[in-house]
Short mmCIF file of C-alpha atoms (C1' of nucleotides) in Angstrom, two decimals:
data_model
loop_
_atom_site.label_atom_id
_atom_site.label_comp_id
_atom_site.label_asym_id
_atom_site.label_seq_id
_atom_site.Cartn_x
_atom_site.Cartn_y
_atom_site.Cartn_z
CA UNK A 908 14.73 33.13 30.33
CA UNK A 909 15.93 34.40 26.96
CA UNK A 910 17.58 37.80 26.79
CA UNK A 911 15.33 39.04 24.07
CA UNK A 912 12.18 38.26 26.08
CA UNK A 913 12.13 41.73 27.58
CA UNK A 914 12.26 43.32 24.15
CA UNK A 915 9.13 41.62 22.83
CA UNK A 916 6.74 44.13 21.32
CA UNK A 917 3.11 44.15 22.49
CA UNK A 918 0.71 42.35 20.17
CA UNK A 919 -0.57 44.62 17.47
CA UNK A 920 -4.28 45.42 17.54
CA UNK A 921 -4.50 43.31 20.71
CA UNK A 922 -4.35 40.07 18.65
CA UNK A 923 -7.53 40.96 16.84
CA UNK A 924 -5.63 40.34 13.61
CA UNK A 925 -3.73 37.06 14.00
CA UNK A 926 -3.18 37.01 10.23
CA UNK A 927 0.43 35.90 10.02
CA UNK A 928 0.43 32.76 12.17
CA UNK A 929 -3.04 31.77 11.07
CA UNK A 930 -1.95 32.00 7.43
CA UNK A 931 1.02 29.83 8.23
CA UNK A 932 -1.13 27.10 9.74
CA UNK A 933 -3.62 27.25 6.90
CA UNK A 934 -0.88 26.88 4.32
CA UNK A 935 0.79 24.09 6.24
CA UNK A 936 -2.46 22.18 6.44
CA UNK A 937 -3.15 22.66 2.75
CA UNK A 938 0.30 21.25 2.07
CA UNK A 939 -0.24 18.16 4.22
CA UNK A 940 -3.68 17.52 2.77
CA UNK A 941 -2.51 17.86 -0.82
CA UNK A 942 0.41 15.55 -0.10
CA UNK A 943 -1.81 13.01 1.66
CA UNK A 944 -4.06 12.91 -1.37
CA UNK A 945 -1.13 12.36 -3.71
CA UNK A 946 0.57 9.80 -1.44
CA UNK A 947 -2.69 7.90 -1.14
CA UNK A 948 -3.25 7.87 -4.86
CA UNK A 949 0.20 7.16 -6.24
CA UNK A 950 2.18 6.12 -3.18
CA UNK A 951 4.78 7.99 -1.12
CA UNK A 952 7.80 7.22 -3.26
CA UNK A 953 5.98 7.75 -6.53
CA UNK A 954 5.16 11.30 -5.52
CA UNK A 955 7.94 13.90 -5.63
CA UNK A 956 7.95 17.05 -3.55
CA UNK A 957 8.15 18.98 -6.78
CA UNK A 958 4.80 17.54 -7.87
CA UNK A 959 3.22 18.50 -4.57
CA UNK A 960 4.67 21.99 -4.83
CA UNK A 961 3.37 22.33 -8.37
CA UNK A 962 -0.13 21.30 -7.28
CA UNK A 963 0.04 24.08 -4.68
CA UNK A 964 1.35 26.63 -7.16
CA UNK A 965 4.79 27.11 -5.60
CA UNK A 966 8.29 25.65 -6.02
CA UNK A 967 9.76 22.81 -4.03
CA UNK A 968 12.04 24.83 -1.72
CA UNK A 969 9.04 26.88 -0.61
CA UNK A 970 7.57 23.78 1.05
CA UNK A 971 10.48 23.74 3.47
CA UNK A 972 9.15 26.86 5.16
CA UNK A 973 6.30 24.72 6.46
CA UNK A 974 7.84 21.33 6.92
CA UNK A 975 11.23 19.86 7.72
CA UNK A 976 11.28 16.66 5.68
CA UNK A 977 9.13 14.65 3.32
CA UNK A 978 8.86 12.03 6.06
CA UNK A 979 7.34 14.59 8.39
CA UNK A 980 4.58 15.22 5.85
CA UNK A 981 3.68 11.53 5.69
CA UNK A 982 3.78 11.32 9.46
CA UNK A 983 1.38 14.24 9.82
CA UNK A 984 -0.95 12.81 7.21
CA UNK A 985 -1.12 9.49 9.02
CA UNK A 986 -1.60 11.25 12.34
CA UNK A 987 -4.62 13.09 10.96
CA UNK A 988 -6.10 9.77 9.85
CA UNK A 989 -5.61 8.20 13.28
CA UNK A 990 -7.11 11.26 14.92
CA UNK A 991 -10.20 10.74 12.80
CA UNK A 992 -10.46 7.17 14.02
CA UNK A 993 -10.18 8.33 17.63
CA UNK A 994 -12.86 10.94 17.02
CA UNK A 995 -15.17 8.32 15.53
CA UNK A 996 -14.70 6.16 18.64
CA UNK A 997 -15.48 9.14 20.88
CA UNK A 998 -18.66 9.80 18.96
CA UNK A 999 -19.64 6.16 19.23
CA UNK A 1000 -19.10 6.14 22.98
CA UNK A 1001 -20.98 9.36 23.63
CA UNK A 1002 -23.76 8.26 21.29
CA UNK A 1003 -24.97 5.17 23.14
CA UNK A 1004 -24.31 2.74 25.98
CA UNK A 1005 -25.13 -0.37 23.98
CA UNK A 1006 -21.94 -2.16 22.86
CA UNK A 1007 -23.35 -3.38 19.55
CA UNK A 1008 -24.82 -0.02 18.68
CA UNK A 1009 -21.49 1.57 19.57
CA UNK A 1010 -19.78 -0.60 17.03
CA UNK A 1011 -22.36 0.34 14.44
CA UNK A 1012 -21.95 4.04 15.21
CA UNK A 1013 -18.18 3.77 15.03
CA UNK A 1014 -18.32 2.18 11.61
CA UNK A 1015 -20.78 4.73 10.25
CA UNK A 1016 -18.90 7.73 11.66
CA UNK A 1017 -15.46 6.55 10.70
CA UNK A 1018 -16.52 5.84 7.13
CA UNK A 1019 -18.15 9.24 6.94
CA UNK A 1020 -14.90 10.90 8.03
CA UNK A 1021 -12.81 8.80 5.67
CA UNK A 1022 -14.98 9.67 2.68
CA UNK A 1023 -15.24 13.38 3.47
CA UNK A 1024 -11.66 14.46 2.82
CA UNK A 1025 -10.98 14.00 -0.88
CA UNK A 1026 -9.26 10.72 -0.36
CA UNK A 1027 -6.63 11.94 2.09
CA UNK A 1028 -7.09 8.83 4.20
CA UNK A 1029 -5.70 6.49 1.59
CA UNK A 1030 -2.29 7.30 3.12
CA UNK A 1031 -3.16 4.64 5.67
CA UNK A 1032 -2.22 2.11 3.01
CA UNK A 1033 1.31 3.46 2.80
CA UNK A 1034 3.61 1.03 4.67
CA UNK A 1035 5.10 2.38 7.90
CA UNK A 1036 8.42 1.16 6.58
CA UNK A 1037 8.43 4.23 4.35
CA UNK A 1038 9.26 6.13 7.53
CA UNK A 1039 12.44 6.17 9.65
CA UNK A 1040 12.06 4.74 13.19
CA UNK A 1041 11.57 8.15 14.82
CA UNK A 1042 8.31 8.47 12.90
CA UNK A 1043 7.45 4.80 12.35
CA UNK A 1044 7.46 3.95 16.06
CA UNK A 1045 4.78 6.45 17.14
CA UNK A 1046 2.68 5.42 14.14
CA UNK A 1047 2.91 1.77 15.10
CA UNK A 1048 1.93 2.75 18.63
CA UNK A 1049 -1.18 4.44 17.29
CA UNK A 1050 -2.01 1.39 15.20
CA UNK A 1051 -1.83 -0.78 18.30
CA UNK A 1052 -3.87 1.76 20.25
CA UNK A 1053 -6.64 1.79 17.65
CA UNK A 1054 -6.58 -2.00 17.48
CA UNK A 1055 -6.81 -2.35 21.24
CA UNK A 1056 -9.71 0.09 21.48
CA UNK A 1057 -11.66 -1.68 18.74
CA UNK A 1058 -11.03 -5.12 20.20
CA UNK A 1059 -12.33 -3.81 23.51
CA UNK A 1060 -15.51 -2.64 21.82
CA UNK A 1061 -15.94 -6.02 20.16
CA UNK A 1062 -15.22 -7.89 23.38
CA UNK A 1063 -17.81 -5.80 25.21
CA UNK A 1064 -20.47 -6.72 22.68
CA UNK A 1065 -19.48 -10.37 22.94
CA UNK A 1066 -19.74 -10.20 26.71
CA UNK A 1067 -23.17 -8.64 26.34
CA UNK A 1068 -24.15 -11.53 24.10
CA UNK A 1069 -25.11 -9.36 21.13
CA UNK A 1070 -22.04 -10.42 19.18
CA UNK A 1071 -21.23 -14.06 18.49
CA UNK A 1072 -18.46 -15.33 20.76
CA UNK A 1073 -15.12 -15.61 18.99
CA UNK A 1074 -11.74 -14.03 18.48
CA UNK A 1075 -12.05 -10.22 18.72
CA UNK A 1076 -8.76 -9.83 16.86
CA UNK A 1077 -10.14 -11.64 13.84
CA UNK A 1078 -13.38 -9.68 13.92
CA UNK A 1079 -11.56 -6.36 13.99
CA UNK A 1080 -9.17 -7.44 11.21
CA UNK A 1081 -12.21 -8.39 9.17
CA UNK A 1082 -14.15 -5.17 9.28
CA UNK A 1083 -11.20 -2.79 9.44
CA UNK A 1084 -9.81 -4.38 6.30
CA UNK A 1085 -13.07 -3.71 4.50
CA UNK A 1086 -13.35 -0.17 5.87
CA UNK A 1087 -9.81 1.03 5.26
CA UNK A 1088 -10.05 -0.32 1.74
CA UNK A 1089 -12.78 2.23 1.02
CA UNK A 1090 -10.27 5.07 0.84
CA UNK A 1091 -8.68 3.27 -2.11
CA UNK A 1092 -11.74 3.19 -4.33
CA UNK A 1093 -14.04 5.95 -3.10
CA UNK A 1094 -14.67 8.82 -5.52
CA UNK A 1095 -15.99 12.01 -3.90
CA UNK A 1096 -18.01 12.79 -7.03
CA UNK A 1097 -19.36 9.25 -7.36
CA UNK A 1098 -22.99 8.20 -6.90
CA UNK A 1099 -22.68 7.16 -3.24
CA UNK A 1100 -22.35 9.43 -0.22
CA UNK A 1101 -20.10 8.53 2.66
CA UNK A 1102 -23.16 8.14 4.84
CA UNK A 1103 -24.71 5.62 2.44
CA UNK A 1104 -21.54 3.57 2.27
CA UNK A 1105 -21.25 3.71 6.03
CA UNK A 1106 -24.78 2.49 6.65
CA UNK A 1107 -24.44 -0.27 4.08
CA UNK A 1108 -21.09 -1.49 5.36
CA UNK A 1109 -22.27 -1.37 8.97
CA UNK A 1110 -25.17 -3.57 7.94
CA UNK A 1111 -22.88 -5.96 6.05
CA UNK A 1112 -20.55 -6.25 9.03
CA UNK A 1113 -23.29 -6.86 11.56
CA UNK A 1114 -25.74 -8.90 9.51
CA UNK A 1115 -23.78 -10.22 6.55
CA UNK A 1116 -24.74 -9.98 2.91
CA UNK A 1117 -27.17 -12.87 2.87
CA UNK A 1118 -30.85 -12.46 2.08
CA UNK A 1119 -32.95 -12.26 5.27
CA UNK A 1120 -35.24 -15.12 4.19
CA UNK A 1121 -33.15 -17.84 2.57
CA UNK A 1122 -35.32 -20.09 0.43
CA UNK A 1123 -35.20 -23.74 1.37
CA UNK B 1122 15.84 -21.13 -40.04
CA UNK B 1123 19.01 -20.36 -38.13
CA UNK B 1124 22.28 -21.60 -39.54
CA UNK B 1125 23.21 -23.30 -36.31
CA UNK B 1126 19.98 -25.33 -36.29
CA UNK B 1127 21.57 -28.12 -38.21
CA UNK B 1128 24.43 -28.30 -35.75
CA UNK B 1129 22.22 -28.78 -32.70
CA UNK B 1130 23.32 -31.74 -30.68
CA UNK B 1131 20.72 -34.38 -29.81
CA UNK B 1132 19.23 -34.00 -26.33
CA UNK B 1133 21.35 -35.75 -23.79
CA UNK B 1134 19.76 -38.73 -22.09
CA UNK B 1135 16.72 -38.18 -24.27
CA UNK B 1136 15.61 -35.22 -22.13
CA UNK B 1137 15.37 -37.35 -19.03
CA UNK B 1138 17.59 -34.78 -17.35
CA UNK B 1139 16.22 -31.35 -18.23
CA UNK B 1140 18.46 -29.87 -15.53
CA UNK B 1141 19.56 -26.61 -17.10
CA UNK B 1142 16.27 -25.00 -18.11
CA UNK B 1143 14.43 -26.37 -15.12
CA UNK B 1144 17.05 -24.91 -12.80
CA UNK B 1145 16.61 -21.57 -14.52
CA UNK B 1146 12.87 -21.55 -13.96
CA UNK B 1147 13.23 -22.65 -10.36
CA UNK B 1148 15.70 -19.88 -9.63
CA UNK B 1149 13.60 -17.31 -11.41
CA UNK B 1150 10.56 -18.27 -9.38
CA UNK B 1151 12.50 -18.17 -6.13
CA UNK B 1152 13.60 -14.68 -7.08
CA UNK B 1153 10.08 -13.47 -7.79
CA UNK B 1154 8.70 -15.05 -4.64
CA UNK B 1155 11.40 -13.61 -2.42
CA UNK B 1156 10.89 -10.19 -4.00
CA UNK B 1157 7.11 -10.42 -3.62
CA UNK B 1158 7.53 -11.15 0.05
CA UNK B 1159 9.83 -8.18 0.52
CA UNK B 1160 7.71 -5.82 -1.60
CA UNK B 1161 4.64 -6.84 0.36
CA UNK B 1162 6.31 -6.30 3.69
CA UNK B 1163 8.26 -3.12 3.14
CA UNK B 1164 6.89 -1.79 -0.13
CA UNK B 1165 8.37 -1.77 -3.64
CA UNK B 1166 10.48 1.36 -3.31
CA UNK B 1167 11.67 0.53 0.19
CA UNK B 1168 13.18 -2.70 -1.08
CA UNK B 1169 16.39 -2.52 -3.09
CA UNK B 1170 17.48 -5.19 -5.55
CA UNK B 1171 20.61 -5.55 -3.47
CA UNK B 1172 18.52 -6.62 -0.47
CA UNK B 1173 16.67 -9.17 -2.56
CA UNK B 1174 19.92 -10.48 -3.95
CA UNK B 1175 21.38 -10.75 -0.46
CA UNK B 1176 18.37 -12.71 0.75
CA UNK B 1177 19.00 -15.13 -2.12
CA UNK B 1178 22.71 -15.35 -1.41
CA UNK B 1179 23.91 -13.71 -4.64
CA UNK B 1180 24.87 -10.22 -5.78
CA UNK B 1181 22.58 -7.74 -7.49
CA UNK B 1182 23.92 -8.12 -11.07
CA UNK B 1183 23.24 -11.86 -10.86
CA UNK B 1184 19.50 -11.15 -10.70
CA UNK B 1185 19.64 -9.71 -14.21
CA UNK B 1186 20.23 -13.18 -15.62
CA UNK B 1187 16.66 -14.00 -14.66
CA UNK B 1188 14.83 -10.74 -15.03
CA UNK B 1189 15.07 -7.60 -17.12
CA UNK B 1190 13.99 -4.89 -14.72
CA UNK B 1191 12.77 -4.41 -11.17
CA UNK B 1192 9.39 -3.47 -12.63
CA UNK B 1193 9.18 -6.85 -14.32
CA UNK B 1194 9.57 -8.55 -10.95
CA UNK B 1195 6.68 -6.61 -9.46
CA UNK B 1196 4.58 -7.33 -12.53
CA UNK B 1197 5.23 -11.07 -12.26
CA UNK B 1198 4.47 -11.06 -8.56
CA UNK B 1199 1.14 -9.35 -9.14
CA UNK B 1200 0.36 -11.69 -12.01
CA UNK B 1201 0.87 -14.69 -9.73
CA UNK B 1202 -1.57 -13.17 -7.24
CA UNK B 1203 -4.21 -12.61 -9.92
CA UNK B 1204 -3.70 -16.14 -11.20
CA UNK B 1205 -4.45 -17.40 -7.70
CA UNK B 1206 -7.70 -15.44 -7.70
CA UNK B 1207 -8.66 -16.92 -11.05
CA UNK B 1208 -7.86 -20.42 -9.78
CA UNK B 1209 -10.02 -19.87 -6.71
CA UNK B 1210 -12.90 -18.84 -8.97
CA UNK B 1211 -12.42 -21.94 -11.10
CA UNK B 1212 -12.51 -24.14 -8.00
CA UNK B 1213 -15.65 -22.40 -6.81
CA UNK B 1214 -17.39 -22.94 -10.15
CA UNK B 1215 -16.43 -26.57 -10.47
CA UNK B 1216 -17.32 -27.18 -6.82
CA UNK B 1217 -21.03 -26.38 -6.94
CA UNK B 1218 -23.88 -24.98 -8.99
CA UNK B 1219 -25.39 -22.93 -6.16
CA UNK B 1220 -24.46 -19.23 -6.51
CA UNK B 1221 -24.26 -18.57 -2.77
CA UNK B 1222 -22.18 -21.67 -2.11
CA UNK B 1223 -19.93 -20.65 -4.98
CA UNK B 1224 -19.24 -17.36 -3.31
CA UNK B 1225 -18.47 -19.14 -0.08
CA UNK B 1226 -16.13 -21.57 -1.81
CA UNK B 1227 -14.38 -18.75 -3.61
CA UNK B 1228 -13.73 -16.91 -0.35
CA UNK B 1229 -12.43 -20.01 1.43
CA UNK B 1230 -10.20 -21.10 -1.45
CA UNK B 1231 -8.83 -17.68 -2.21
CA UNK B 1232 -7.93 -17.06 1.42
CA UNK B 1233 -6.29 -20.45 1.61
CA UNK B 1234 -4.13 -19.61 -1.40
CA UNK B 1235 -3.30 -16.15 -0.08
CA UNK B 1236 -2.19 -17.51 3.28
CA UNK B 1237 -0.16 -20.39 1.87
CA UNK B 1238 2.67 -18.49 0.24
CA UNK B 1239 4.64 -16.80 3.03
CA UNK B 1240 2.94 -13.49 2.50
CA UNK B 1241 3.81 -13.13 -1.19
CA UNK B 1242 0.31 -11.85 -1.90
CA UNK B 1243 0.76 -8.64 0.06
CA UNK B 1244 2.17 -7.22 -3.19
CA UNK B 1245 -1.43 -6.64 -4.16
CA UNK B 1246 -1.32 -3.62 -1.86
CA UNK B 1247 1.47 -2.04 -3.89
CA UNK B 1248 -0.06 0.74 -6.03
CA UNK B 1249 -0.12 0.07 -9.78
CA UNK B 1250 1.39 3.50 -10.16
CA UNK B 1251 4.70 1.98 -9.11
CA UNK B 1252 4.74 0.47 -12.58
CA UNK B 1253 5.21 2.11 -16.00
CA UNK B 1254 2.18 1.95 -18.34
CA UNK B 1255 3.42 -1.10 -20.23
CA UNK B 1256 3.03 -3.10 -17.01
CA UNK B 1257 0.37 -1.06 -15.22
CA UNK B 1258 -2.15 -1.38 -18.04
CA UNK B 1259 -2.34 -5.19 -18.10
CA UNK B 1260 -2.50 -5.21 -14.30
CA UNK B 1261 -5.40 -2.80 -14.33
CA UNK B 1262 -7.08 -5.01 -16.90
CA UNK B 1263 -6.75 -7.98 -14.60
CA UNK B 1264 -8.16 -5.98 -11.70
CA UNK B 1265 -11.18 -5.13 -13.80
CA UNK B 1266 -11.48 -8.75 -14.92
CA UNK B 1267 -11.46 -10.03 -11.34
CA UNK B 1268 -13.97 -7.38 -10.31
CA UNK B 1269 -16.29 -8.23 -13.16
CA UNK B 1270 -16.16 -11.94 -12.42
CA UNK B 1271 -16.90 -11.43 -8.72
CA UNK B 1272 -19.74 -9.02 -9.41
CA UNK B 1273 -21.20 -11.61 -11.71
CA UNK B 1274 -21.08 -14.20 -8.95
CA UNK B 1275 -22.76 -11.80 -6.54
CA UNK B 1276 -25.40 -10.83 -9.08
CA UNK B 1277 -26.19 -14.48 -9.71
CA UNK B 1278 -26.78 -15.08 -6.01
CA UNK B 1279 -28.96 -11.97 -5.86
CA UNK B 1280 -30.98 -13.21 -8.83
CA UNK B 1281 -31.38 -16.54 -7.07
CA UNK B 1282 -32.68 -14.70 -4.03
CA UNK B 1283 -30.07 -16.10 -1.65
CA UNK B 1284 -28.26 -12.78 -1.43
CA UNK B 1285 -30.02 -9.58 -0.40
CA UNK B 1286 -30.74 -7.37 -3.40
CA UNK B 1287 -28.36 -4.44 -3.66
CA UNK B 1288 -25.33 -3.04 -5.44
CA UNK B 1289 -22.99 -5.91 -6.40
CA UNK B 1290 -20.13 -3.43 -6.73
CA UNK B 1291 -20.43 -2.43 -3.10
CA UNK B 1292 -20.73 -6.02 -1.93
CA UNK B 1293 -17.56 -7.03 -3.77
CA UNK B 1294 -15.66 -3.97 -2.51
CA UNK B 1295 -16.73 -4.92 0.98
CA UNK B 1296 -15.52 -8.47 1.13
CA UNK B 1297 -12.50 -8.09 -1.14
CA UNK B 1298 -11.26 -5.28 1.07
CA UNK B 1299 -11.45 -7.54 4.08
CA UNK B 1300 -9.86 -10.47 2.26
CA UNK B 1301 -6.97 -8.69 0.58
CA UNK B 1302 -6.14 -7.08 3.89
CA UNK B 1303 -5.36 -10.54 5.30
CA UNK B 1304 -2.06 -10.67 3.44
CA UNK B 1305 -0.97 -7.63 5.43
CA UNK B 1306 -1.35 -9.14 8.88
CA UNK B 1307 -1.22 -12.91 8.42
CA UNK B 1308 1.73 -14.70 10.01
CA UNK B 1309 2.43 -18.19 8.61
CA UNK B 1310 3.64 -19.33 12.01
CA UNK B 1311 0.70 -17.79 13.87
CA UNK B 1312 -2.06 -19.70 15.67
CA UNK B 1313 -4.55 -19.65 12.78
CA UNK B 1314 -4.42 -21.71 9.61
CA UNK B 1315 -5.46 -20.24 6.29
CA UNK B 1316 -8.38 -22.64 6.24
CA UNK B 1317 -9.63 -21.42 9.62
CA UNK B 1318 -9.39 -17.80 8.60
CA UNK B 1319 -11.15 -18.63 5.35
CA UNK B 1320 -14.06 -20.39 7.02
CA UNK B 1321 -14.44 -17.64 9.61
CA UNK B 1322 -14.29 -14.80 7.09
CA UNK B 1323 -16.70 -16.58 4.76
CA UNK B 1324 -19.10 -16.84 7.66
CA UNK B 1325 -18.64 -13.18 8.57
CA UNK B 1326 -19.27 -12.10 5.00
CA UNK B 1327 -22.38 -14.18 4.53
CA UNK B 1328 -23.91 -14.00 8.01
CA UNK B 1329 -22.30 -11.02 9.70
CA UNK B 1330 -20.66 -10.94 13.10
CA UNK B 1331 -23.84 -10.66 15.13
CA UNK B 1332 -24.93 -13.32 17.62
CA UNK B 1333 -27.51 -15.67 16.08
CA UNK B 1334 -30.00 -15.09 18.90
CA UNK B 1335 -29.99 -11.43 19.90
CA UNK B 1336 -31.44 -10.99 23.35
CA UNK B 1337 -34.37 -8.61 23.57
"C1'" DC C 355 27.93 -15.12 -11.20
"C1'" DC C 356 31.21 -11.16 -9.49
"C1'" DT C 357 33.81 -6.46 -9.33
"C1'" DA C 358 33.55 -2.17 -10.56
"C1'" DC C 359 31.04 1.74 -12.24
"C1'" DC C 360 27.75 4.87 -14.73
"C1'" DG C 361 23.43 7.92 -14.86
"C1'" DA C 362 19.17 9.62 -13.33
"C1'" DT C 363 16.12 10.97 -9.83
"C1'" DC C 364 15.10 13.46 -6.03
"C1'" DG C 365 15.33 15.04 -1.19
"C1'" DG C 366 17.33 18.79 0.85
"C1'" DT C 367 20.29 23.29 1.17
"C1'" DA C 368 22.71 27.85 -0.03
"C1'" DG C 369 22.01 32.29 -0.80
"C1'" DG C 370 19.48 35.80 -1.97
"C1'" DC D 1020 9.31 32.41 -2.01
"C1'" DC D 1021 12.78 31.52 -6.11
"C1'" DT D 1022 17.20 30.08 -8.76
"C1'" DA D 1023 20.69 27.28 -8.65
"C1'" DC D 1024 23.01 23.28 -6.91
"C1'" DC D 1025 24.85 19.49 -3.92
"C1'" DG D 1026 24.84 14.45 -2.27
"C1'" DA D 1027 23.11 9.98 -1.70
"C1'" DT D 1028 20.67 6.13 -3.25
"C1'" DC D 1029 19.86 2.81 -6.42
"C1'" DG D 1030 18.51 0.68 -10.86
"C1'" DG D 1031 21.02 -1.01 -14.49
"C1'" DT D 1032 25.43 -2.10 -17.40
"C1'" DA D 1033 30.41 -3.27 -18.80
"C1'" DG D 1034 33.50 -6.62 -18.87
"C1'" DG D 1035 35.27 -10.47 -17.41
#
DNA sequence: CCTACCGATCGGTAGG
DNA sequence: CCTACCGATCGGTAGG
């Protein structure tokens, strides 16, 4: 359609060397990840673009080659976190047919993802109100989507009789609160691996923290 | 010591009408509560003093009669939340001698307090980094204090054998994550009372969400 | 308790 | 990718 279309040069080296665009994506991702880490630690408004730029070894205006606004960065960071949740659900579904075991797998996998990215997922704690409607609305939609999916998983296990009957909403609020809180205290170089935390939390959620043989 | 001391007029009506100072305290508290609510909902930096003033029916400069800085307001709001936690612990200790029951009482009471203040306690989610060191340091100290106290309660129940042996730190992180998250989704005019949520969450924490009689 | 108003921070842009 | 620099927001103050 465009007049310049006919002038496009053939790809050099038959695209064997995608260098330029690949570099761009790599840099952009590094920017979003670094920002996510900072936003999660200190909060969106307590983190200036200049600080992010400094952490990446460039100046603030350079960031604008990769991103349009600060809001866009937060939006991308949150999107990555929601994608991880969706991936954990996929893994849980393809891992087993049993509703209760699915829930367990979801918890373990999601926690492993959350703890494997240098704390980038703490951005989930940043209020959506830090974003203008154009970004906040899709994020809220994804929150509802994740909630709906998890409630469905809980309901399925209740229907199967392996979960105590009750309000799925409350159950999801319970364990997602505990899980999303992890990003706020987890230290990648601490004594516990993501897997260990995942297994432990999954056990706590399903079986509680009580001793198996309460003394009378 | 002051020269005007000798000129002080006797208290009118023998202090039966403390009006002035009481009014001041009432207004100050209304200010902090309103701000806490707004900070918890939209975040500290997304809430301007002008918005808070408007919600109270005054102009921004009027707030400075009751408070020195915006930071001080956030500090007070967080302090109130920590005081509630301490009160819940006191109630738990004076309510029973049994370590496990104490934990249960703490959870129920704390959740009841958190849900009984129009969402003021969501300020706990605001990062301490929104405060300058002079305020952030005491807040961090109180976080550590609360953590230590709760770990002690958990350890006691483990020693008594009513809680499964394990890492008290992880146990506390687990249930406090779930509990503090409540302030972020609780609606005072929703279908659930704070008491109901408290009882349910306490049960989830202690016994898990699993059905009591899993089918084989 | 209000009407102005100042000062600093910081997101974003110009221009190279 | 950098050196300037603009513009808006907003916490806080003056003065009444």
